[in-house]
Short mmCIF file of C-alpha atoms in Angstrom, two decimals:
data_model
loop_
_atom_site.label_atom_id
_atom_site.label_comp_id
_atom_site.label_asym_id
_atom_site.label_seq_id
_atom_site.Cartn_x
_atom_site.Cartn_y
_atom_site.Cartn_z
CA GLU T 1 84.72 107.06 87.75
CA GLY T 2 87.74 105.03 86.74
CA LYS T 3 90.85 104.94 88.89
CA ASN T 4 94.13 103.09 89.24
CA LEU T 5 95.72 102.36 92.61
CA ILE T 6 98.79 100.74 94.09
CA ILE T 7 97.97 99.19 97.45
CA LYS T 8 101.02 98.75 99.68
CA SER T 9 99.52 97.72 103.04
CA GLN T 10 97.02 95.27 104.48
CA LYS T 11 95.08 98.15 106.03
CA ASP T 12 94.63 99.87 102.64
CA PHE T 13 93.73 96.56 100.99
CA ASP T 14 91.13 95.80 103.67
CA SER T 15 89.60 99.25 103.16
CA LEU T 16 89.48 98.84 99.36
CA TRP T 17 88.03 95.32 99.64
CA ASN T 18 85.29 96.50 102.00
CA GLU T 19 84.44 99.39 99.66
CA MET T 20 84.31 97.05 96.65
CA GLN T 21 82.22 94.33 98.30
CA THR T 22 79.74 96.30 100.42
CA GLY T 23 76.22 95.47 99.33
CA HIS T 24 77.17 92.45 97.23
CA PRO T 25 75.43 89.31 98.50
CA ASP T 26 77.84 86.88 96.83
CA GLN T 27 81.11 88.27 98.15
CA PRO T 28 84.14 86.21 97.19
CA GLU T 29 86.67 85.45 99.87
CA LYS T 30 89.26 88.20 100.22
CA PRO T 31 92.57 87.07 98.69
CA LYS T 32 95.52 86.74 101.03
CA VAL T 33 98.46 89.00 100.16
CA ASP T 34 101.89 89.02 101.81
CA PHE T 35 102.59 92.74 101.81
CA GLN T 36 106.17 92.07 102.94
CA SER T 37 106.97 91.09 99.34
CA LYS T 38 103.87 91.95 97.27
CA TRP T 39 101.73 94.95 96.42
CA VAL T 40 98.29 95.00 94.84
CA ILE T 41 97.56 96.95 91.68
CA ALA T 42 93.87 97.81 91.30
CA CYS T 43 92.47 99.17 88.03
CA PHE T 44 88.84 100.29 87.77
CA LEU T 45 87.09 101.40 84.56
CA GLY T 46 84.24 103.01 86.42
CA ASN T 47 80.69 102.61 85.15
CA VAL T 48 80.18 101.64 81.51
CA SER T 49 76.75 101.61 79.90
CA SER T 50 76.91 98.37 77.91
CA ALA T 51 78.01 94.78 78.30
CA GLY T 52 81.26 93.55 76.77
CA HIS T 53 83.86 95.74 78.49
CA SER T 54 86.86 94.23 80.25
CA ILE T 55 90.13 95.40 81.74
CA GLU T 56 93.41 93.52 82.06
CA MET T 57 96.90 94.21 83.30
CA LYS T 58 99.22 93.57 80.38
CA SER T 59 102.66 94.20 81.94
CA VAL T 60 104.68 96.07 84.54
CA ILE T 61 108.10 97.33 83.40
CA ASN T 62 110.79 99.78 84.43
CA GLU T 63 111.35 102.46 81.80
CA ASN T 64 113.48 105.60 82.11
CA ASN T 65 113.67 105.47 85.94
CA LYS T 66 109.91 104.99 86.38
CA THR T 67 107.54 102.06 86.63
CA VAL T 68 105.06 101.79 83.77
CA LEU T 69 101.91 99.70 84.09
CA PHE T 70 100.33 98.74 80.76
CA ILE T 71 96.57 98.16 80.90
CA ASN T 72 94.19 97.02 78.17
CA HIS T 73 90.57 98.20 78.19
CA ARG T 74 88.69 96.00 75.74
CA LYS T 75 85.35 97.32 74.57
CA PRO T 76 82.75 96.23 72.03
CA GLY T 77 83.37 97.56 68.54
CA ASN T 78 80.83 99.59 66.58
CA ASP T 79 79.45 96.46 64.88
CA CYS T 80 78.69 94.69 68.17
CA VAL T 81 75.22 94.20 69.61
CA THR T 82 75.37 94.50 73.38
CA ALA T 83 72.99 94.66 76.30
CA GLN T 84 72.36 98.10 77.73
CA VAL T 85 73.44 97.53 81.33
CA ILE T 86 75.58 99.33 83.84
CA GLU T 87 78.80 97.45 84.61
CA SER T 88 81.92 98.43 86.53
CA PRO T 89 84.82 96.28 85.30
CA TYR T 90 87.96 96.05 87.40
CA VAL T 91 91.05 93.93 87.88
CA LEU T 92 93.24 93.31 90.92
CA ILE T 93 96.68 91.74 90.66
CA SER T 94 99.48 91.16 93.11
CA THR T 95 103.01 91.93 92.01
CA ASP T 96 106.45 91.94 93.55
CA HIS T 97 107.50 95.26 95.03
CA PHE T 98 109.04 97.49 92.38
CA THR T 99 111.51 100.35 92.56
CA PRO T 100 110.02 103.32 94.40
CA GLY T 101 109.62 106.38 92.25
CA PRO T 102 107.28 107.70 89.59
CA VAL T 103 104.55 105.35 88.37
CA GLU T 104 102.69 105.77 85.10
CA PHE T 105 99.53 103.92 84.07
CA ARG T 106 99.16 103.54 80.29
CA VAL T 107 95.71 102.45 79.17
CA ASP T 108 95.15 101.18 75.64
CA VAL T 109 91.51 101.09 74.52
CA LEU T 110 90.97 98.18 72.14
CA ASP T 111 87.80 97.74 70.08
CA GLU T 112 86.73 94.09 69.89
CA LYS T 113 85.32 92.84 66.61
CA CYS T 114 81.98 91.04 66.64
CA GLU T 115 80.69 88.58 64.12
#
């Protein structure tokens, strides 16, 4: 299932990293994050049943006394031929600390055109 998280401590990041990488033989090295000045935003699509899906963090802005995180979920359009596979796209970014308060994740689903 898809989820969006804001990770504010090394302990929480270590836990998430271990959960994400358990069972993967080609584990990348865990990124170093200075949690004194940075947080990690983690966005997960969950399982999708075809190739060609991706997720990206578009922007982080303050709007009406809340922080809004804009996310793009790109998926194959109806005219695309894709492999039938199970994938679990995700993105992790580090960002400067932002004003505490309400946080809203806005996900735009964008159909990609195929030729």
